[in-house]
Amino acid sequence: MATDNSSSKSGKGGDYTSRRIQVLKGLEAVRKRPGMYIGSTSARGLHHLVYEVVDNSVDEAMAGHCSSVSVVIRPENIISVDDDGRGIPVDMHPTEKVPGVELAMTTLHAGGKFDKSSYKVSGGLHGVGVSVVNALSEWLEVEVRRGGKRYHQRYERGIKTTELKEIGPASGTGTLVTFKPDPEVFTELAFNFDTLSARLRELAFLNKGLEIVLRDERTDDETEDVYRYEGGLAEFVEYLRGSRTAIHPQVVYFETSRPEAEIELAMQYDDGFSENIHTFVNNIGTHEGGTHLTGLRAALTRTINDYARKNRIFKKDESLSGDDVREGLTCVLSVKVMEPQFEGQTKTKLGNSEVRGAVETAVNEHLSAFLEENPRSAKALIEKSLQAARAREAARKARDLARKKSGLEGGVLPGKLADCSIADPALSEIYLVEGDSAGGSAKQGRDRSFQAILPLKGKILNVEKARIDKILSNDEIRAMVTAIGAGIRDDFDISKARYHKIIIMTDADVDGAHIRTLLLTFFFRQMRQLIDQGYVYIAQPPLYRVHKGKTERYAYTDDERDLEIRKLSNGKDGRGISVQRYKGLGEMNPDQLWKTTMDPDARTILKVTVESATEADGIFRRLMGDEVEPRREFIEKNAKYVRNLDV
Ligand code: 0RA
C-alpha cells in the first residue's frame, strides 16, 4: 500500500500536499485545545476516548453489520476496542489519495463521510470522530480485517509512523483499534472499570442483541463482564426497577419505525413514588429532555385519562394530571433520528420538532392497545395514579396551610438557622451540620458574614420511601427547604436559592455516611437543579490531629497521618507525639473546625455532580430502596463513591 508523499496533484480542494498540511493542522488544533473536542483532560475526557471509539463500532451495529464489540483495559491503561463489523475501508480514496482508514484516523469529523444512509451517534458530546482519539494518544494502532486480509497502521500523537500494510490473511471482518492516551495531554490516566461498565451496559440495553464485552487485564484476577440483552429496553426497565415491586406483571414494550424517527419504548409501574424517565437520541442520554420527551408525556396523560374515562373507572369529575400518571413509573424511550439537533446548556436536549408528534402518536397507539389487551394491568396502574392524585391534593392542602403558618418559601426562616449577614446568594454558603453539638461549634467557628449554619437532628426522613405529603411534614426537611428558599419539586425555582454553596458536613463514620446519603437523595429527588448547577458540596473534616509540643497537624487519610508522624519525629523517635482520632465533628473545638474544614483558604470540599442520570438513579435506588445488602456495601465503600460522583 504505497503512497507517494511528494506527489503534488491539483484538485478541487487544493493540491494533495496542501490538503495533507491541512490535516496536520487539524490534529494540531485538537492537541492544543483538547477540551474543545472531548470536554476535559481529566478522568471524564479520558473515558470519553473509549466511548468515541466504541461509538464507531456501535454505529456499525446500528447499520446492521456488527454483532459483537469487545473492550479490553490492558496493563498500563492501554485500551483495545475490537468489533466484527465490515472493517473500515482500506482502498484508496479517489480524490484524497490515501486509504479510507487513514482518512478516518486523520480527518476531523470523517465519520459520516462514507455512509450517509444510517443513524450516527453525532452531536451531543460524542461524534467528534476517532481522529480526535488518534491526536490525543501517545500511540494508536489500527488493524482492519477485510476481504480475507489483515491490514495494520501505526500513529504517534496523530501522525502516521507506518503506511497501511497488509500483514496476513484474515477470517471474517472487523476493526481493532488499540491506543495509549497521551500523558502529555491527560491529567488522569487510570481507567475506572465501573465508569466504563456503566456506559457499555447502557449501550447494550439500547442496542438489543448487541454483545459488548468489557475485560480488565490490569490485575491477575481478570474481570470480564458481558452485556447482551435480547429484550433491549424491556430488560433495561427491569434493571432500573431493581428491587421494587411491579404493580403489573408485563413491561409495556414496543418498537416502531416512522419516517421521522425509529422509536423504542419500555415502561412499567412499581409501588414506589418517584418518576424515572430516561430518554435517548441515537444512543446519547438526553438529560435535558426535548421534543421526544414532550411527546411521550402528552401521550401518557392523554391515553391513560381516555381509557379510564371510557371504561368508567373515574368517579364523577376525577381526572389525572401528568405528575399523577408518572408517579412510580420507570420508563426508557430511545429514538433514532437521521439529523438530530441537540440544544440546551449541555447539548443534551432534542430540538427536532417533527419527533414530538411521531412519539406522541406511537405511544398513544401502543399504550392504548396494551391497556385494552390487559385490563387488569390497566386497572392497577390507574388506581395507582388516582392514589397519587389524592395524595397530591392532600399535599397541596398541607402546603397551603404550612405556607400560611411559617412559609415554605420566603417569610420566616427556621429558628435553628444561624444565617449569614450578606445578602448575595452567589457569595453565601450554608453548612448542613449533623447534630446540635457540631452545629454549635460550627456556629462559633464560622465567618458569619457569608457562612450560614443549619444543624440537623439525627436522621432525616428517607424520601425515597415517603410520599410528598409526608416529606413536607417532616421538620428537618421543612427547615432545609425554608432556609434554601427556592421551594421544592415542581415549585422549585433555583433563581430563588439563598446560597450557591450548600455544604453537607457529617461525621466521618457510618452514621455520617448514612445521613449524607439521605441528604443527597433528598436533593437528587426534590431539588435536582441544585446538583445540576453544582451547588451541592461535601465537607471534608480531618480524621486525625497529630501534635507534638506547640506544633499541630491535621490528616485527612491514614497515609497523611503516617507522613505527619514521620515529619514530626525528625528521624529520631516518636516520643512526645500524640495522635487523636476524631470520632465526630463534635470533638473539634470551633477554632479547629474553622481551620480544617470551613476556612475557604484551607479546606477541601467535594462538588457533587451527576454524571450519568441513569447510573445515579440506579445508585440512589439501590441505596434507598428496600434492599439492605447493597446499602451496607455502599456505606462501606462510601468515600470512594463520593469521589466517583465527581468523575
Ligand atoms: C464506513 C464504511 C464501512 C465501514 C465503516 C465505516 C466502519 C467503521 C468503523 C470504526 C470502527 N469499526 C468500524 N467498522 C466499520 C464499510 C462500507 C462497506 O463495506 O461497504
XYZ file of C-alpha atoms and ligand atoms in Angstrom:
667
model
C 0.000 0.000 0.000
C 2.409 2.662 -1.178
C 1.542 6.316 -1.122
C 3.666 8.910 -2.776
C 4.006 11.720 -0.304
C 5.892 14.038 -2.614
C 3.428 13.972 -5.476
C 1.530 17.179 -5.867
C -1.595 16.947 -7.936
C -4.047 19.737 -8.279
C -7.691 19.080 -7.474
C -10.815 20.756 -6.244
C -9.795 21.215 -2.601
C -6.243 22.377 -3.323
C -3.346 20.100 -4.189
C -2.561 16.904 -2.356
C 0.323 18.282 -0.280
C -1.598 21.296 0.911
C -4.534 19.094 1.868
C -2.229 16.897 3.953
C -0.917 20.023 5.662
C -4.500 20.970 6.481
C -4.953 17.556 8.082
C -1.903 18.008 10.297
C -3.118 21.459 11.292
C -6.491 19.980 12.211
C -4.991 17.405 14.556
C -2.611 20.013 15.963
C -5.648 22.116 16.887
C -7.047 19.124 18.761
C -3.819 18.749 20.739
C -3.720 22.468 21.510
C -7.286 22.627 22.786
C -8.299 19.072 23.713
C -11.065 20.384 25.988
C -12.903 21.805 22.979
C -13.183 18.324 21.493
C -13.579 15.973 24.443
C -14.804 18.284 27.207
C -11.886 17.914 29.618
C -8.465 16.357 30.070
C -9.319 14.822 33.429
C -10.924 11.443 34.097
C -14.042 12.410 32.203
C -12.181 13.243 28.982
C -10.021 10.147 29.344
C -13.075 7.868 29.428
C -14.554 9.829 26.585
C -11.785 8.477 24.315
C -13.099 4.959 24.803
C -16.707 5.975 24.122
C -15.604 7.706 20.945
C -14.023 4.541 19.551
C -16.848 2.294 20.763
C -19.427 4.619 19.187
C -17.958 3.834 15.775
C -18.458 0.126 16.344
C -21.978 0.748 17.641
C -22.742 2.809 14.519
C -21.666 -0.211 12.522
C -24.020 -2.350 14.644
C -26.902 0.103 14.109
C -26.303 -0.213 10.374
C -26.801 -3.952 10.885
C -23.257 -5.126 10.224
C -21.779 -5.787 13.662
C -22.869 -8.164 16.442
C -20.056 -8.004 18.979
C -17.751 -5.341 20.417
C -15.016 -6.063 22.898
C -13.248 -3.504 25.068
C -10.091 -4.517 26.908
C -8.276 -2.415 29.504
C -4.706 -3.647 29.213
C -1.821 -3.106 31.619
C -0.545 0.499 31.588
C -4.086 1.640 30.796
C -3.874 0.828 27.114
C -7.293 0.311 25.537
C -8.277 -2.100 22.773
C -11.628 -1.936 21.014
C -12.378 -4.793 18.640
C -15.513 -5.399 16.580
C -16.841 -7.782 13.956
C -18.171 -5.103 11.612
C -17.300 -4.738 7.932
C -13.890 -3.243 8.713
C -13.001 0.329 7.867
C -12.394 0.563 4.094
C -8.727 0.217 3.117
C -8.903 1.125 -0.550
C -7.510 4.383 -1.854
C -9.905 7.291 -1.604
C -10.393 8.558 -5.186
C -9.660 12.248 -4.543
C -7.808 12.276 -1.231
C -5.318 9.652 -2.429
C -4.999 7.929 0.931
C -6.630 4.719 2.168
C -10.091 5.216 3.704
C -8.878 4.073 7.109
C -6.115 6.682 7.100
C -8.662 9.326 6.226
C -10.808 8.229 9.174
C -7.818 8.383 11.512
C -6.611 11.810 10.438
C -9.632 13.835 9.351
C -11.847 15.607 11.854
C -15.482 14.515 11.586
C -14.625 11.933 8.933
C -17.129 9.521 10.430
C -20.153 10.229 8.267
C -18.288 10.703 5.018
C -18.505 7.128 3.831
C -22.022 6.235 4.561
C -24.888 8.697 4.757
C -27.753 6.253 4.898
C -27.534 5.285 8.556
C -28.007 6.706 12.042
C -24.908 8.075 13.593
C -24.011 8.908 17.116
C -23.468 12.523 16.244
C -23.822 15.814 18.027
C -24.079 15.987 21.768
C -20.900 15.026 23.492
C -19.940 12.273 21.109
C -19.355 12.163 17.409
C -16.114 14.097 17.180
C -14.562 11.133 15.450
C -11.808 8.647 16.029
C -9.224 11.110 14.638
C -9.534 13.041 17.898
C -8.631 9.899 19.839
C -5.703 9.443 17.482
C -4.476 13.010 18.029
C -4.648 12.602 21.816
C -2.895 9.224 22.002
C 0.807 8.713 22.606
C 0.342 5.983 20.018
C -2.555 4.311 18.239
C -2.615 1.197 16.100
C -5.432 0.171 13.829
C -5.930 -3.311 12.403
C -8.569 -3.979 9.769
C -9.811 -7.415 8.690
C -11.427 -7.154 5.304
C -11.588 -9.106 2.039
C -9.737 -12.061 3.595
C -6.737 -9.934 4.570
C -5.379 -8.152 7.615
C -4.041 -4.598 7.434
C -2.132 -2.581 10.011
C -1.076 1.009 10.553
C 0.519 2.898 13.462
C 0.329 6.531 14.549
C 2.071 8.579 17.216
C 0.287 11.669 18.511
C -1.863 11.642 15.376
C 0.975 11.353 12.865
C 1.409 8.119 10.950
C 4.662 6.296 11.614
C 3.939 3.478 9.157
C 1.952 3.196 5.947
C -1.096 0.949 5.885
C 0.349 -2.535 5.253
C -1.176 -5.899 4.522
C 0.081 -8.204 7.281
C -1.545 -11.546 6.546
C -4.747 -13.438 5.972
C -7.944 -12.854 7.962
C -11.006 -14.894 8.630
C -14.050 -12.720 8.954
C -14.131 -8.931 9.038
C -13.728 -6.271 11.681
C -11.754 -3.384 13.115
C -9.358 -3.379 16.068
C -8.214 -0.049 17.482
C -5.581 -0.008 20.233
C -4.409 3.225 21.847
C -2.469 4.677 24.757
C -3.789 8.049 25.973
C -1.066 10.663 25.893
C 0.308 11.538 29.360
C 1.287 14.944 27.922
C -2.423 15.644 27.448
C -4.302 13.920 30.272
C -4.032 14.717 33.964
C -5.606 11.380 34.830
C -4.565 8.173 33.057
C -6.195 5.365 35.032
C -9.401 3.925 33.612
C -12.211 3.162 36.033
C -13.862 -0.189 35.351
C -17.190 0.859 36.869
C -17.353 4.042 34.825
C -16.754 2.164 31.556
C -19.074 -0.636 32.617
C -21.982 1.744 33.252
C -21.828 3.261 29.765
C -21.185 -0.047 27.957
C -24.060 -1.743 29.752
C -26.292 1.168 28.802
C -25.197 0.852 25.155
C -26.011 -2.861 25.220
C -29.511 -2.187 26.577
C -30.003 0.450 23.893
C -28.895 -1.846 21.074
C -30.820 -5.027 21.599
C -28.890 -8.200 20.813
C -25.525 -6.439 20.524
C -22.885 -8.147 22.647
C -20.450 -5.875 24.462
C -17.590 -7.385 26.424
C -15.527 -5.436 28.955
C -12.345 -7.048 30.282
C -9.833 -5.674 32.748
C -6.364 -7.176 32.244
C -4.543 -4.829 34.605
C -4.526 -7.256 37.511
C -4.035 -11.013 37.873
C -7.644 -11.644 38.821
C -9.002 -10.627 35.434
C -12.533 -9.269 35.495
C -14.765 -9.791 32.486
C -18.331 -8.592 32.037
C -20.527 -9.488 29.080
C -23.532 -7.308 28.312
C -26.106 -8.621 25.902
C -29.820 -8.044 26.187
C -32.177 -9.728 23.763
C -35.029 -7.866 25.460
C -33.453 -4.434 24.854
C -35.219 -1.629 26.673
C -37.653 -4.038 28.359
C -34.674 -5.514 30.199
C -33.313 -2.021 30.841
C -36.526 -1.116 32.640
C -36.357 -4.278 34.748
C -32.767 -3.440 35.643
C -33.695 0.104 36.632
C -36.682 -1.040 38.651
C -34.280 -3.018 40.825
C -35.876 -4.472 43.923
C -39.147 -2.566 43.756
C -42.375 -4.431 43.297
C -44.045 -4.052 39.915
C -47.791 -3.454 40.025
C -48.407 -5.149 36.682
C -46.516 -8.252 35.528
C -45.607 -7.297 31.981
C -43.329 -4.460 30.878
C -45.105 -2.329 28.259
C -42.834 -2.512 25.237
C -42.862 -1.531 21.603
C -40.620 -0.523 18.759
C -41.734 1.119 15.570
C -40.222 2.766 12.551
C -41.675 6.018 11.277
C -40.418 8.438 8.650
C -39.433 10.948 11.354
C -37.703 8.510 13.695
C -37.230 4.976 14.874
C -38.888 4.733 18.266
C -38.380 2.164 21.017
C -40.033 2.362 24.429
C -40.410 0.291 27.578
C -42.268 1.189 30.753
C -43.534 -0.318 33.963
C -45.152 0.959 37.141
C -43.976 -0.069 40.591
C -45.181 0.627 44.110
C -42.690 3.474 44.614
C -43.408 7.167 44.308
C -40.706 8.552 42.099
C -40.739 9.293 38.401
C -37.922 7.675 36.443
C -37.995 8.518 32.774
C -34.796 8.229 30.774
C -34.613 9.355 27.175
C -32.009 8.773 24.486
C -31.389 10.039 20.976
C -29.032 7.993 18.814
C -27.740 6.303 21.997
C -26.960 9.591 23.748
C -28.722 10.316 27.038
C -30.864 13.435 26.603
C -30.725 14.655 30.207
C -32.344 17.951 29.311
C -35.259 16.233 27.554
C -36.667 17.762 24.394
C -39.364 17.115 21.817
C -39.385 13.322 22.209
C -39.986 13.643 25.957
C -42.722 16.217 25.417
C -44.484 13.837 23.030
C -44.155 10.953 25.472
C -45.575 12.934 28.392
C -48.508 14.228 26.379
C -49.347 10.711 25.188
C -49.141 9.175 28.680
C -51.530 11.683 30.209
C -53.987 11.567 27.339
C -54.077 7.818 26.766
C -54.495 6.903 30.413
C -57.215 9.515 31.006
C -59.054 8.467 27.839
C -59.003 4.806 28.801
C -60.129 5.471 32.374
C -62.969 7.703 31.219
C -64.128 5.263 28.554
C -64.136 2.358 30.975
C -65.850 4.340 33.734
C -63.044 3.979 36.253
C -63.224 7.633 37.387
C -65.705 8.856 39.961
C -67.695 11.928 38.822
C -65.213 14.623 37.728
C -61.951 12.903 38.562
C -59.008 13.195 36.190
C -55.268 12.563 36.263
C -52.522 15.129 35.857
C -49.178 14.473 34.173
C -47.492 14.150 37.568
C -50.120 11.613 38.662
C -49.572 9.264 35.730
C -45.795 9.422 36.151
C -45.632 8.510 39.824
C -43.946 5.130 40.271
C -43.170 4.942 36.570
C -39.901 3.608 35.215
C -39.628 4.305 31.507
C -36.930 4.344 28.859
C -37.514 5.980 25.499
C -34.931 5.659 22.767
C -35.295 7.347 19.399
C -33.006 7.215 16.409
C -33.086 10.267 14.212
C -31.211 10.933 10.947
C -30.246 14.516 11.626
C -30.632 15.201 15.324
C -30.477 18.794 16.543
C -29.048 18.955 20.031
C -29.750 22.042 22.087
C -29.513 23.223 25.673
C -26.673 24.053 28.031
C -25.085 20.620 27.819
C -26.314 19.845 24.295
C -28.498 17.046 25.622
C -31.910 18.393 24.611
C -33.531 17.236 21.373
C -34.792 20.092 19.204
C -36.303 18.334 16.158
C -39.946 19.405 16.209
C -41.181 16.583 13.956
C -40.191 13.988 16.571
C -42.728 15.209 19.099
C -45.754 14.183 17.044
C -44.172 10.903 15.950
C -43.524 9.843 19.547
C -46.915 11.054 20.737
C -48.778 9.092 18.069
C -46.716 5.947 18.566
C -47.149 5.958 22.345
C -50.880 6.683 22.047
C -51.338 3.745 19.713
C -49.269 1.177 21.556
C -50.198 2.144 25.079
C -53.922 2.155 24.372
C -53.590 -1.260 22.720
C -51.765 -2.508 25.812
C -54.471 -1.163 28.133
C -57.245 -2.724 26.025
C -55.489 -6.081 25.977
C -54.509 -6.061 29.665
C -57.499 -4.689 31.595
C -56.217 -5.872 34.976
C -52.890 -4.118 34.490
C -54.765 -1.061 33.249
C -56.881 -1.005 36.374
C -53.842 -1.404 38.649
C -51.926 1.479 37.137
C -54.921 3.798 37.025
C -55.711 3.018 40.661
C -52.104 3.877 41.480
C -52.341 7.173 39.593
C -55.582 8.013 41.374
C -53.878 7.488 44.721
C -51.157 9.852 43.546
C -53.788 12.424 42.632
C -55.403 12.157 46.070
C -52.041 12.424 47.842
C -51.142 15.425 45.722
C -54.376 17.109 46.692
C -53.684 16.386 50.371
C -50.145 17.738 49.960
C -51.419 20.885 48.325
C -53.693 21.496 51.259
C -50.896 20.763 53.738
C -48.592 23.100 51.836
C -51.101 25.904 51.724
C -51.610 25.518 55.429
C -47.877 25.391 56.039
C -47.313 28.435 53.857
C -49.775 30.348 55.938
C -48.204 29.216 59.188
C -44.486 29.561 58.552
C -43.997 29.936 54.833
C -42.070 27.259 52.913
C -40.688 29.920 50.652
C -39.975 33.476 51.700
C -41.315 34.505 55.062
C -39.941 33.242 58.335
C -36.608 31.416 58.445
C -36.258 28.386 60.719
C -35.289 29.144 64.320
C -32.280 26.792 64.266
C -30.716 28.559 61.308
C -27.791 30.845 62.058
C -27.935 32.882 58.881
C -25.096 34.834 57.300
C -25.171 38.600 57.154
C -24.556 39.311 53.482
C -27.483 39.044 51.086
C -25.761 37.998 47.838
C -26.534 34.286 47.228
C -23.540 33.907 44.917
C -21.230 34.638 47.850
C -23.209 32.863 50.555
C -22.880 29.305 51.776
C -24.880 27.157 54.129
C -23.481 24.266 56.149
C -25.914 21.451 56.872
C -24.373 20.029 60.021
C -25.053 16.698 61.670
C -26.110 17.145 65.271
C -26.613 20.065 67.626
C -23.182 19.945 69.268
C -21.255 20.091 65.995
C -23.775 22.706 64.911
C -22.791 24.750 67.971
C -19.069 24.524 67.157
C -19.753 25.464 63.551
C -21.781 28.493 64.615
C -18.925 29.716 66.781
C -16.165 28.881 64.327
C -17.718 30.236 61.119
C -17.222 33.528 59.334
C -20.708 34.856 59.930
C -20.536 37.335 57.090
C -21.021 34.672 54.410
C -21.468 31.326 56.202
C -24.821 30.142 57.499
C -25.248 27.079 59.719
C -28.243 24.784 59.921
C -27.905 21.944 62.439
C -29.910 18.844 61.576
C -31.068 16.494 64.285
C -30.342 12.821 63.760
C -31.554 11.014 60.681
C -33.618 12.893 58.182
C -36.540 11.206 56.501
C -35.781 8.715 53.743
C -37.518 10.484 50.902
C -37.168 7.508 48.597
C -39.740 5.681 50.683
C -42.079 8.532 51.509
C -44.826 10.309 49.740
C -44.748 14.037 49.095
C -47.269 14.987 51.798
C -45.200 13.158 54.401
C -41.950 14.639 53.122
C -43.343 18.119 53.553
C -44.494 17.496 57.095
C -41.001 16.461 58.255
C -39.406 19.179 60.437
C -35.800 18.739 59.286
C -36.840 18.863 55.661
C -39.043 21.879 56.160
C -36.167 23.682 57.841
C -33.879 22.940 54.875
C -36.448 23.921 52.284
C -37.216 27.197 54.027
C -33.558 28.019 54.613
C -32.626 27.378 50.972
C -35.666 29.391 49.978
C -36.240 28.038 46.464
C -39.235 25.769 47.064
C -39.388 22.083 46.228
C -40.175 19.756 43.296
C -42.446 21.343 40.690
C -42.391 24.649 42.596
C -38.607 24.641 42.775
C -37.050 27.807 41.376
C -33.274 27.822 41.511
C -33.088 31.562 40.939
C -34.535 31.976 44.439
C -31.831 29.895 46.146
C -30.391 31.906 49.039
C -26.980 30.199 48.850
C -24.906 28.989 45.914
C -22.928 26.600 48.077
C -24.806 24.024 50.113
C -22.231 22.088 52.074
C -23.069 18.813 53.775
C -20.947 18.323 56.886
C -21.348 14.993 58.659
C -19.198 12.804 60.894
C -16.624 10.534 59.273
C -18.393 7.362 60.416
C -21.122 5.029 59.206
C -23.950 7.147 60.615
C -22.472 10.227 58.990
C -22.263 8.412 55.665
C -25.891 7.403 56.002
C -27.062 10.926 56.755
C -25.021 12.238 53.846
C -26.686 9.715 51.539
C -30.140 10.662 52.782
C -29.401 14.319 52.108
C -28.039 13.573 48.634
C -31.134 11.518 47.849
C -33.289 14.377 49.027
C -31.541 16.898 46.778
C -31.453 14.491 43.841
C -35.168 13.792 44.041
C -36.640 17.075 45.202
C -34.204 19.808 44.155
C -32.366 18.200 41.311
C -31.242 21.510 39.761
C -29.129 22.225 42.823
C -26.966 19.269 41.838
C -27.110 20.034 38.107
C -25.952 23.592 38.795
C -23.115 22.404 41.008
C -24.413 23.999 44.204
C -24.065 20.925 46.419
C -20.781 20.081 48.173
C -19.466 17.671 50.757
C -17.186 18.950 53.520
C -14.028 17.001 54.291
C -13.255 17.140 58.024
C -9.897 15.690 59.060
C -9.674 12.217 60.557
C -6.653 12.851 62.784
C -4.876 15.524 64.731
C -1.168 14.846 65.165
C 0.641 17.050 67.638
C 3.913 17.482 69.428
C 4.591 20.409 71.706
C 3.348 23.511 70.015
C 3.100 22.013 66.529
C -0.153 20.509 65.359
C -1.060 18.976 62.027
C -4.282 17.589 60.624
C -4.503 14.476 58.485
C -7.367 13.502 56.199
C -6.199 9.952 55.445
C -4.187 7.253 57.188
C -1.272 7.865 54.830
C -1.230 11.552 55.656
C -1.282 10.725 59.345
C 1.756 8.461 58.971
C 3.544 11.122 56.961
C 2.925 13.775 59.615
C 4.125 11.438 62.345
C 7.316 10.804 60.391
C 7.859 14.520 59.842
C 7.354 15.380 63.492
C 9.659 12.632 64.771
C 12.558 14.224 62.770
C 14.217 10.949 62.032
C 14.503 10.213 65.778
C 11.979 8.516 67.966
C 8.337 9.343 68.182
C 8.322 10.440 71.821
C 6.022 13.273 72.695
C 3.879 12.816 69.603
C 0.211 12.316 70.207
C -2.351 11.269 67.674
C -6.015 11.984 68.165
C -8.623 10.312 66.029
C -11.734 12.399 65.581
C -14.769 10.258 66.005
C -17.119 13.083 65.281
C -17.238 16.735 64.378
C -18.318 17.445 67.952
C -14.813 16.603 69.190
C -13.346 19.579 67.387
C -13.445 22.954 69.008
C -14.764 25.888 66.944
C -11.299 27.091 66.044
C -10.171 23.653 64.847
C -13.340 23.205 62.824
C -12.778 26.545 61.105
C -9.103 25.895 60.342
C -9.565 22.398 58.988
C -12.984 22.259 57.396
C -14.577 25.657 56.916
C -11.900 28.186 56.032
C -12.163 28.636 52.237
C -8.392 29.157 52.036
C -7.568 25.887 53.756
C -10.468 23.477 53.313
C -11.195 20.891 50.624
C -14.816 20.449 49.608
C -16.044 17.927 47.047
C -18.523 19.100 44.473
C -21.356 16.650 43.865
C -22.068 16.200 40.162
C -24.375 13.764 38.465
C -22.511 12.398 35.509
C -24.997 9.878 34.279
C -28.553 10.380 35.445
C -29.332 6.739 34.804
C -26.448 5.472 36.878
C -27.104 7.955 39.638
C -30.726 6.959 39.698
C -29.729 3.318 39.992
C -27.334 4.110 42.812
C -29.949 6.066 44.727
C -32.479 3.314 44.228
C -30.193 0.581 45.394
C -29.194 2.692 48.375
C -32.541 3.975 49.398
C -34.902 1.256 48.337
C -35.728 -1.832 50.346
C -32.670 -3.935 49.686
C -30.424 -3.983 52.734
C -27.334 -5.626 51.265
C -26.469 -3.031 48.615
C -26.903 -0.296 51.176
C -24.478 -1.938 53.573
C -21.990 -2.418 50.757
C -22.376 1.190 49.771
C -21.792 2.542 53.213
C -18.596 0.538 53.447
C -17.378 1.975 50.149
C -18.760 5.419 50.774
C -15.635 7.501 50.463
C -14.935 6.009 47.057
C -18.494 6.631 45.942
C -18.391 10.276 46.783
C -15.269 10.702 44.725
C -16.845 8.732 41.902
C -19.657 11.210 41.777
C -17.103 13.726 40.674
C -15.696 11.672 37.770
C -17.606 3.216 6.842
C -17.793 2.250 5.849
C -17.600 0.924 6.166
C -17.215 0.589 7.439
C -17.036 1.548 8.409
C -17.236 2.875 8.117
C -16.626 1.116 9.756
C -16.003 1.989 10.644
C -15.634 1.514 11.893
C -14.996 2.049 13.013
C -14.889 1.049 13.956
N -15.426 -0.077 13.466
C -15.891 0.175 12.231
N -16.486 -0.654 11.365
C -16.850 -0.189 10.165
C -17.756 -0.203 5.207
C -18.506 0.083 3.957
C -18.617 -1.163 3.106
O -18.029 -2.203 3.419
O -19.324 -1.092 2.129
